[in-house]
Amino acid sequence: MATTYEDKTVVITGGTSGIGLTTAERLLDAGARVLVTGRSKDALDAARERLGGRAVVLQSDVAAAADREVLAERVKGEFGSLDLLFANAGVTRHAPFEQVTEEQFDETFATNTKGLYFTVQKLVPLIPEGGSVVLTTSVANVMGLPMTGVYSASKAAVRSMARTLAAELLPRGIRVNAVSPGPIDTGILQRSQPPEVAEKMLAGYRESVPMKRLGREEEIARAVVFLAFGATFTTGTELAVDGGGSQL
Ligand SMILES: NC(=O)c1ccc[n+]([C@@H]2O[C@H](COP(=O)([O-])OP(=O)(O)OC[C@H]3O[C@@H](n4cnc5c(N)ncnc54)[C@H](OP(=O)(O)O)[C@@H]3O)[C@@H](O)[C@H]2O)c1
């Protein structure tokens, strides 16, 4: 019999495309109540269309304190309490280190690291004992991949936060884990690099992954659902879903 998540309440930041949107769909199909966030109107509209009115789709920037405030109020109003926070919103700006600007550095950390941390801080009061938090890191955080210095560092910080938050939330019975995707063809690279650069990077990733392919969004979504609801004796860990890339 298929597992259901009937009436489980879920918030997914960065849930309007890619990994977040596919995870939202999977959980909705299994009966959960889901709220997704993102910034751009086009992606919000597309997500509304794809989810067919089944989810709450909210414009909210994780890097903006006022938006995090409104998000918490909305979640309280919609759900009352929260079983899963999937803190997944992230941006990437790959560039050689000589060309990285302070603006790029600040933007990356504001979303991937600081925004994530304070989103967790704002929403945790709504999570009862038995609930959980899943953070999105990246295999880049344990590798020395050229051009990814700022992004990789922003995700290494999140990996660290998975441990400290797990320790700090343990007394409340809330588990915190991270999912660490390898290269997944969600379009995230194409949105931040010129097409020829993105294509070259994707071809390189395909070649370097031991399984010789990119991952699928669904493969990350399954890991998220496992960490969130199945992994009841697991906290503070990071699960690599990367075709063996960070392990072999
Ligand atoms: N794809 C990969 O190969 C890969 C590998 C390792 C890790 N990851 C991580 O996986 C996560 C999801 O990435 P993805 O590949 O699914 O990318 P994606 O398709 O670009 O999705 C990113 C989502 O985050 C949202 N977002 C970005 N900045 C935001 C902000 N400040 N506030 C709220 N929402 C924001 C985006 O919407 P808006 O832009 O409209 O806000 C979108 O919904 C990210 O954390 C990424 O770093 C991806």
PDB file of C-alpha atoms in Angstrom, residues 32-240:
ATOM      1  CA  ALA A  32      -0.244  16.464   2.486  1.00  0.00           C
ATOM      2  CA  ARG A  33      -1.196  20.128   2.771  1.00  0.00           C
ATOM      3  CA  VAL A  34       1.578  22.177   1.229  1.00  0.00           C
ATOM      4  CA  LEU A  35       2.619  25.827   1.058  1.00  0.00           C
ATOM      5  CA  VAL A  36       5.375  26.771  -1.371  1.00  0.00           C
ATOM      6  CA  THR A  37       7.284  30.021  -1.700  1.00  0.00           C
ATOM      7  CA  GLY A  38       9.351  31.796  -4.332  1.00  0.00           C
ATOM      8  CA  ARG A  39       9.956  35.317  -5.601  1.00  0.00           C
ATOM      9  CA  SER A  40       9.365  35.676  -9.320  1.00  0.00           C
ATOM     10  CA  LYS A  41       5.804  36.138 -10.523  1.00  0.00           C
ATOM     11  CA  ASP A  42       6.256  33.933 -13.572  1.00  0.00           C
ATOM     12  CA  ALA A  43       7.473  30.998 -11.488  1.00  0.00           C
ATOM     13  CA  LEU A  44       4.717  31.565  -8.915  1.00  0.00           C
ATOM     14  CA  ASP A  45       2.074  31.546 -11.670  1.00  0.00           C
ATOM     15  CA  ALA A  46       3.577  28.456 -13.305  1.00  0.00           C
ATOM     16  CA  ALA A  47       3.629  26.656  -9.951  1.00  0.00           C
ATOM     17  CA  ARG A  48      -0.026  27.585  -9.309  1.00  0.00           C
ATOM     18  CA  GLU A  49      -0.906  26.148 -12.679  1.00  0.00           C
ATOM     19  CA  ARG A  50       1.092  22.936 -12.228  1.00  0.00           C
ATOM     20  CA  LEU A  51      -0.185  22.316  -8.692  1.00  0.00           C
ATOM     21  CA  GLY A  52      -3.716  23.056  -9.846  1.00  0.00           C
ATOM     22  CA  GLY A  53      -4.854  25.023  -6.825  1.00  0.00           C
ATOM     23  CA  ARG A  54      -3.993  22.206  -4.426  1.00  0.00           C
ATOM     24  CA  ALA A  55      -1.200  24.149  -2.685  1.00  0.00           C
ATOM     25  CA  VAL A  56      -0.857  27.583  -1.163  1.00  0.00           C
ATOM     26  CA  VAL A  57       1.614  29.470  -3.371  1.00  0.00           C
ATOM     27  CA  LEU A  58       3.088  32.513  -1.654  1.00  0.00           C
ATOM     28  CA  GLN A  59       5.428  35.195  -2.924  1.00  0.00           C
ATOM     29  CA  SER A  60       8.074  35.415  -0.233  1.00  0.00           C
ATOM     30  CA  ASP A  61      11.787  36.165  -0.278  1.00  0.00           C
ATOM     31  CA  VAL A  62      13.739  34.183   2.333  1.00  0.00           C
ATOM     32  CA  ALA A  63      16.303  36.982   2.408  1.00  0.00           C
ATOM     33  CA  ALA A  64      13.721  39.562   3.552  1.00  0.00           C
ATOM     34  CA  ALA A  65      12.887  39.661   7.269  1.00  0.00           C
ATOM     35  CA  ALA A  66       9.456  41.197   6.633  1.00  0.00           C
ATOM     36  CA  ASP A  67       8.596  38.381   4.202  1.00  0.00           C
ATOM     37  CA  ARG A  68       9.657  35.746   6.746  1.00  0.00           C
ATOM     38  CA  GLU A  69       7.344  37.409   9.266  1.00  0.00           C
ATOM     39  CA  VAL A  70       4.400  37.321   6.836  1.00  0.00           C
ATOM     40  CA  LEU A  71       5.222  33.703   5.942  1.00  0.00           C
ATOM     41  CA  ALA A  72       5.047  32.613   9.577  1.00  0.00           C
ATOM     42  CA  GLU A  73       1.710  34.379  10.042  1.00  0.00           C
ATOM     43  CA  ARG A  74       0.325  32.827   6.875  1.00  0.00           C
ATOM     44  CA  VAL A  75       1.449  29.324   7.885  1.00  0.00           C
ATOM     45  CA  LYS A  76      -0.147  29.818  11.295  1.00  0.00           C
ATOM     46  CA  GLY A  77      -3.374  30.938   9.632  1.00  0.00           C
ATOM     47  CA  GLU A  78      -3.460  28.192   7.000  1.00  0.00           C
ATOM     48  CA  PHE A  79      -2.196  25.210   8.988  1.00  0.00           C
ATOM     49  CA  GLY A  80      -1.966  26.130  12.669  1.00  0.00           C
ATOM     50  CA  SER A  81       1.094  23.940  13.021  1.00  0.00           C
ATOM     51  CA  LEU A  82       3.773  22.555  10.756  1.00  0.00           C
ATOM     52  CA  ASP A  83       5.020  18.965  10.352  1.00  0.00           C
ATOM     53  CA  LEU A  84       7.803  19.684   7.867  1.00  0.00           C
ATOM     54  CA  LEU A  85       9.835  22.711   6.910  1.00  0.00           C
ATOM     55  CA  PHE A  86      11.830  22.012   3.746  1.00  0.00           C
ATOM     56  CA  ALA A  87      14.244  24.977   3.623  1.00  0.00           C
ATOM     57  CA  ASN A  88      15.264  24.616   0.018  1.00  0.00           C
ATOM     58  CA  ALA A  89      15.414  28.077  -1.577  1.00  0.00           C
ATOM     59  CA  GLY A  90      18.815  28.666  -3.094  1.00  0.00           C
ATOM     60  CA  VAL A  91      20.653  30.574  -5.785  1.00  0.00           C
ATOM     61  CA  THR A  92      23.887  29.911  -7.601  1.00  0.00           C
ATOM     62  CA  ARG A  93      26.286  32.329  -9.277  1.00  0.00           C
ATOM     63  CA  HIS A  94      29.304  30.475 -10.586  1.00  0.00           C
ATOM     64  CA  ALA A  95      32.338  32.581 -11.471  1.00  0.00           C
ATOM     65  CA  PRO A  96      36.136  32.387 -11.260  1.00  0.00           C
ATOM     66  CA  PHE A  97      37.226  33.736  -7.913  1.00  0.00           C
ATOM     67  CA  GLU A  98      39.020  36.755  -9.427  1.00  0.00           C
ATOM     68  CA  GLN A  99      35.702  37.923 -10.886  1.00  0.00           C
ATOM     69  CA  VAL A 100      33.432  37.391  -7.882  1.00  0.00           C
ATOM     70  CA  THR A 101      31.944  40.660  -6.639  1.00  0.00           C
ATOM     71  CA  GLU A 102      30.938  41.488  -3.093  1.00  0.00           C
ATOM     72  CA  GLU A 103      27.398  41.890  -4.365  1.00  0.00           C
ATOM     73  CA  GLN A 104      27.360  38.309  -5.670  1.00  0.00           C
ATOM     74  CA  PHE A 105      28.862  37.069  -2.426  1.00  0.00           C
ATOM     75  CA  ASP A 106      26.275  38.886  -0.305  1.00  0.00           C
ATOM     76  CA  GLU A 107      23.358  37.818  -2.488  1.00  0.00           C
ATOM     77  CA  THR A 108      24.351  34.157  -2.324  1.00  0.00           C
ATOM     78  CA  PHE A 109      24.807  34.115   1.433  1.00  0.00           C
ATOM     79  CA  ALA A 110      21.688  36.243   2.022  1.00  0.00           C
ATOM     80  CA  THR A 111      19.491  33.568   0.428  1.00  0.00           C
ATOM     81  CA  ASN A 112      21.314  30.277   0.827  1.00  0.00           C
ATOM     82  CA  THR A 113      22.628  30.738   4.355  1.00  0.00           C
ATOM     83  CA  LYS A 114      21.293  33.690   6.355  1.00  0.00           C
ATOM     84  CA  GLY A 115      17.810  33.534   4.831  1.00  0.00           C
ATOM     85  CA  LEU A 116      17.614  29.799   5.476  1.00  0.00           C
ATOM     86  CA  TYR A 117      18.767  30.152   9.092  1.00  0.00           C
ATOM     87  CA  PHE A 118      16.239  32.833   9.966  1.00  0.00           C
ATOM     88  CA  THR A 119      13.449  31.051   8.113  1.00  0.00           C
ATOM     89  CA  VAL A 120      14.045  28.075  10.386  1.00  0.00           C
ATOM     90  CA  GLN A 121      14.130  30.384  13.420  1.00  0.00           C
ATOM     91  CA  LYS A 122      10.802  31.963  12.425  1.00  0.00           C
ATOM     92  CA  LEU A 123       8.938  28.733  11.635  1.00  0.00           C
ATOM     93  CA  VAL A 124      10.241  26.365  14.295  1.00  0.00           C
ATOM     94  CA  PRO A 125       7.808  27.678  16.932  1.00  0.00           C
ATOM     95  CA  LEU A 126       5.027  26.208  14.737  1.00  0.00           C
ATOM     96  CA  ILE A 127       6.615  22.744  14.609  1.00  0.00           C
ATOM     97  CA  PRO A 128       5.416  20.392  17.336  1.00  0.00           C
ATOM     98  CA  GLU A 129       7.298  17.446  18.826  1.00  0.00           C
ATOM     99  CA  GLY A 130       7.781  14.805  16.127  1.00  0.00           C
ATOM    100  CA  GLY A 131       8.083  17.351  13.329  1.00  0.00           C
ATOM    101  CA  SER A 132      11.141  17.866  11.229  1.00  0.00           C
ATOM    102  CA  VAL A 133      13.254  20.249   9.205  1.00  0.00           C
ATOM    103  CA  VAL A 134      15.110  19.351   6.009  1.00  0.00           C
ATOM    104  CA  LEU A 135      17.742  21.731   4.637  1.00  0.00           C
ATOM    105  CA  THR A 136      19.071  21.655   1.071  1.00  0.00           C
ATOM    106  CA  THR A 137      22.851  21.658   0.873  1.00  0.00           C
ATOM    107  CA  SER A 138      24.898  20.502  -2.155  1.00  0.00           C
ATOM    108  CA  VAL A 139      27.662  18.009  -2.853  1.00  0.00           C
ATOM    109  CA  ALA A 140      29.670  21.090  -3.844  1.00  0.00           C
ATOM    110  CA  ASN A 141      30.160  21.754  -0.127  1.00  0.00           C
ATOM    111  CA  VAL A 142      32.632  18.867   0.241  1.00  0.00           C
ATOM    112  CA  MET A 143      34.416  19.311  -3.071  1.00  0.00           C
ATOM    113  CA  GLY A 144      36.899  21.767  -4.551  1.00  0.00           C
ATOM    114  CA  LEU A 145      34.984  22.617  -7.693  1.00  0.00           C
ATOM    115  CA  PRO A 146      36.416  25.629  -9.542  1.00  0.00           C
ATOM    116  CA  MET A 147      34.032  28.594  -9.997  1.00  0.00           C
ATOM    117  CA  THR A 148      31.821  27.554  -7.089  1.00  0.00           C
ATOM    118  CA  GLY A 149      33.726  29.072  -4.157  1.00  0.00           C
ATOM    119  CA  VAL A 150      30.961  31.316  -2.839  1.00  0.00           C
ATOM    120  CA  TYR A 151      28.110  28.899  -3.511  1.00  0.00           C
ATOM    121  CA  SER A 152      29.981  25.932  -2.012  1.00  0.00           C
ATOM    122  CA  ALA A 153      30.881  27.925   1.096  1.00  0.00           C
ATOM    123  CA  SER A 154      27.270  29.061   1.518  1.00  0.00           C
ATOM    124  CA  LYS A 155      26.177  25.408   1.444  1.00  0.00           C
ATOM    125  CA  ALA A 156      29.002  24.215   3.733  1.00  0.00           C
ATOM    126  CA  ALA A 157      27.641  26.648   6.298  1.00  0.00           C
ATOM    127  CA  VAL A 158      24.192  25.088   5.889  1.00  0.00           C
ATOM    128  CA  ARG A 159      25.675  21.633   6.414  1.00  0.00           C
ATOM    129  CA  SER A 160      27.096  22.901   9.703  1.00  0.00           C
ATOM    130  CA  MET A 161      23.722  24.387  10.639  1.00  0.00           C
ATOM    131  CA  ALA A 162      22.090  20.997  10.161  1.00  0.00           C
ATOM    132  CA  ARG A 163      24.248  19.709  13.007  1.00  0.00           C
ATOM    133  CA  THR A 164      23.844  22.635  15.402  1.00  0.00           C
ATOM    134  CA  LEU A 165      20.129  23.039  14.767  1.00  0.00           C
ATOM    135  CA  ALA A 166      19.677  19.289  15.241  1.00  0.00           C
ATOM    136  CA  ALA A 167      21.349  19.562  18.631  1.00  0.00           C
ATOM    137  CA  GLU A 168      19.439  22.667  19.648  1.00  0.00           C
ATOM    138  CA  LEU A 169      16.049  21.317  18.551  1.00  0.00           C
ATOM    139  CA  LEU A 170      16.536  17.807  19.924  1.00  0.00           C
ATOM    140  CA  PRO A 171      15.044  18.694  23.323  1.00  0.00           C
ATOM    141  CA  ARG A 172      11.874  19.778  21.486  1.00  0.00           C
ATOM    142  CA  GLY A 173      11.683  16.465  19.610  1.00  0.00           C
ATOM    143  CA  ILE A 174      12.318  18.078  16.214  1.00  0.00           C
ATOM    144  CA  ARG A 175      14.751  16.357  13.828  1.00  0.00           C
ATOM    145  CA  VAL A 176      16.929  18.376  11.454  1.00  0.00           C
ATOM    146  CA  ASN A 177      18.672  16.815   8.460  1.00  0.00           C
ATOM    147  CA  ALA A 178      20.080  17.917   5.115  1.00  0.00           C
ATOM    148  CA  VAL A 179      19.672  16.571   1.617  1.00  0.00           C
ATOM    149  CA  SER A 180      22.729  17.059  -0.555  1.00  0.00           C
ATOM    150  CA  PRO A 181      21.973  16.907  -4.272  1.00  0.00           C
ATOM    151  CA  GLY A 182      24.570  16.215  -6.910  1.00  0.00           C
ATOM    152  CA  PRO A 183      23.949  17.786 -10.315  1.00  0.00           C
ATOM    153  CA  ILE A 184      20.243  17.762 -11.068  1.00  0.00           C
ATOM    154  CA  ASP A 185      19.038  19.252 -14.326  1.00  0.00           C
ATOM    155  CA  THR A 186      16.469  21.660 -12.933  1.00  0.00           C
ATOM    156  CA  GLY A 187      17.522  24.614 -15.063  1.00  0.00           C
ATOM    157  CA  ILE A 188      19.153  26.373 -12.099  1.00  0.00           C
ATOM    158  CA  LEU A 189      22.458  26.676 -14.014  1.00  0.00           C
ATOM    159  CA  GLN A 190      20.818  27.872 -17.217  1.00  0.00           C
ATOM    160  CA  ARG A 191      19.067  30.610 -15.228  1.00  0.00           C
ATOM    161  CA  SER A 192      22.343  31.982 -13.871  1.00  0.00           C
ATOM    162  CA  GLN A 193      24.933  31.365 -16.623  1.00  0.00           C
ATOM    163  CA  PRO A 194      25.112  32.077 -20.355  1.00  0.00           C
ATOM    164  CA  PRO A 195      23.674  29.012 -22.178  1.00  0.00           C
ATOM    165  CA  GLU A 196      27.031  27.864 -23.576  1.00  0.00           C
ATOM    166  CA  VAL A 197      28.648  28.014 -20.112  1.00  0.00           C
ATOM    167  CA  ALA A 198      25.718  26.133 -18.519  1.00  0.00           C
ATOM    168  CA  GLU A 199      25.812  23.458 -21.227  1.00  0.00           C
ATOM    169  CA  LYS A 200      29.559  22.992 -20.814  1.00  0.00           C
ATOM    170  CA  MET A 201      29.196  22.670 -17.048  1.00  0.00           C
ATOM    171  CA  LEU A 202      26.343  20.158 -17.378  1.00  0.00           C
ATOM    172  CA  ALA A 203      28.353  18.056 -19.844  1.00  0.00           C
ATOM    173  CA  GLY A 204      31.281  18.095 -17.410  1.00  0.00           C
ATOM    174  CA  TYR A 205      29.016  17.026 -14.529  1.00  0.00           C
ATOM    175  CA  ARG A 206      27.534  14.179 -16.599  1.00  0.00           C
ATOM    176  CA  GLU A 207      31.029  12.892 -17.266  1.00  0.00           C
ATOM    177  CA  SER A 208      32.302  13.258 -13.692  1.00  0.00           C
ATOM    178  CA  VAL A 209      29.372  11.599 -11.888  1.00  0.00           C
ATOM    179  CA  PRO A 210      30.209   7.899 -11.332  1.00  0.00           C
ATOM    180  CA  MET A 211      26.720   6.937 -12.575  1.00  0.00           C
ATOM    181  CA  LYS A 212      27.394   8.987 -15.744  1.00  0.00           C
ATOM    182  CA  ARG A 213      24.167  10.927 -15.672  1.00  0.00           C
ATOM    183  CA  LEU A 214      22.480  13.883 -14.008  1.00  0.00           C
ATOM    184  CA  GLY A 215      20.032  13.240 -11.206  1.00  0.00           C
ATOM    185  CA  ARG A 216      16.294  13.690 -11.464  1.00  0.00           C
ATOM    186  CA  GLU A 217      14.237  16.023  -9.284  1.00  0.00           C
ATOM    187  CA  GLU A 218      12.120  13.056  -8.214  1.00  0.00           C
ATOM    188  CA  GLU A 219      15.221  11.340  -6.805  1.00  0.00           C
ATOM    189  CA  ILE A 220      15.834  14.277  -4.466  1.00  0.00           C
ATOM    190  CA  ALA A 221      12.142  14.505  -3.561  1.00  0.00           C
ATOM    191  CA  ARG A 222      12.137  10.862  -2.430  1.00  0.00           C
ATOM    192  CA  ALA A 223      15.146  11.509  -0.184  1.00  0.00           C
ATOM    193  CA  VAL A 224      13.480  14.589   1.307  1.00  0.00           C
ATOM    194  CA  VAL A 225      10.305  12.677   2.112  1.00  0.00           C
ATOM    195  CA  PHE A 226      12.373   9.903   3.706  1.00  0.00           C
ATOM    196  CA  LEU A 227      14.362  12.329   5.879  1.00  0.00           C
ATOM    197  CA  ALA A 228      11.194  14.204   6.793  1.00  0.00           C
ATOM    198  CA  PHE A 229       8.910  11.340   7.750  1.00  0.00           C
ATOM    199  CA  GLY A 230      10.730   8.000   7.526  1.00  0.00           C
ATOM    200  CA  ALA A 231      14.084   8.630   9.171  1.00  0.00           C
ATOM    201  CA  THR A 232      12.798   8.704  12.743  1.00  0.00           C
ATOM    202  CA  PHE A 233      16.176   7.713  14.296  1.00  0.00           C
ATOM    203  CA  THR A 234      18.208  10.181  12.233  1.00  0.00           C
ATOM    204  CA  THR A 235      19.096  13.760  13.037  1.00  0.00           C
ATOM    205  CA  GLY A 236      21.994  16.070  12.112  1.00  0.00           C
ATOM    206  CA  THR A 237      22.900  14.043   9.041  1.00  0.00           C
ATOM    207  CA  GLU A 238      23.393  14.955   5.406  1.00  0.00           C
ATOM    208  CA  LEU A 239      22.172  12.493   2.776  1.00  0.00           C
ATOM    209  CA  ALA A 240      24.070  12.705  -0.515  1.00  0.00           C
TER     210      ALA A 240
END
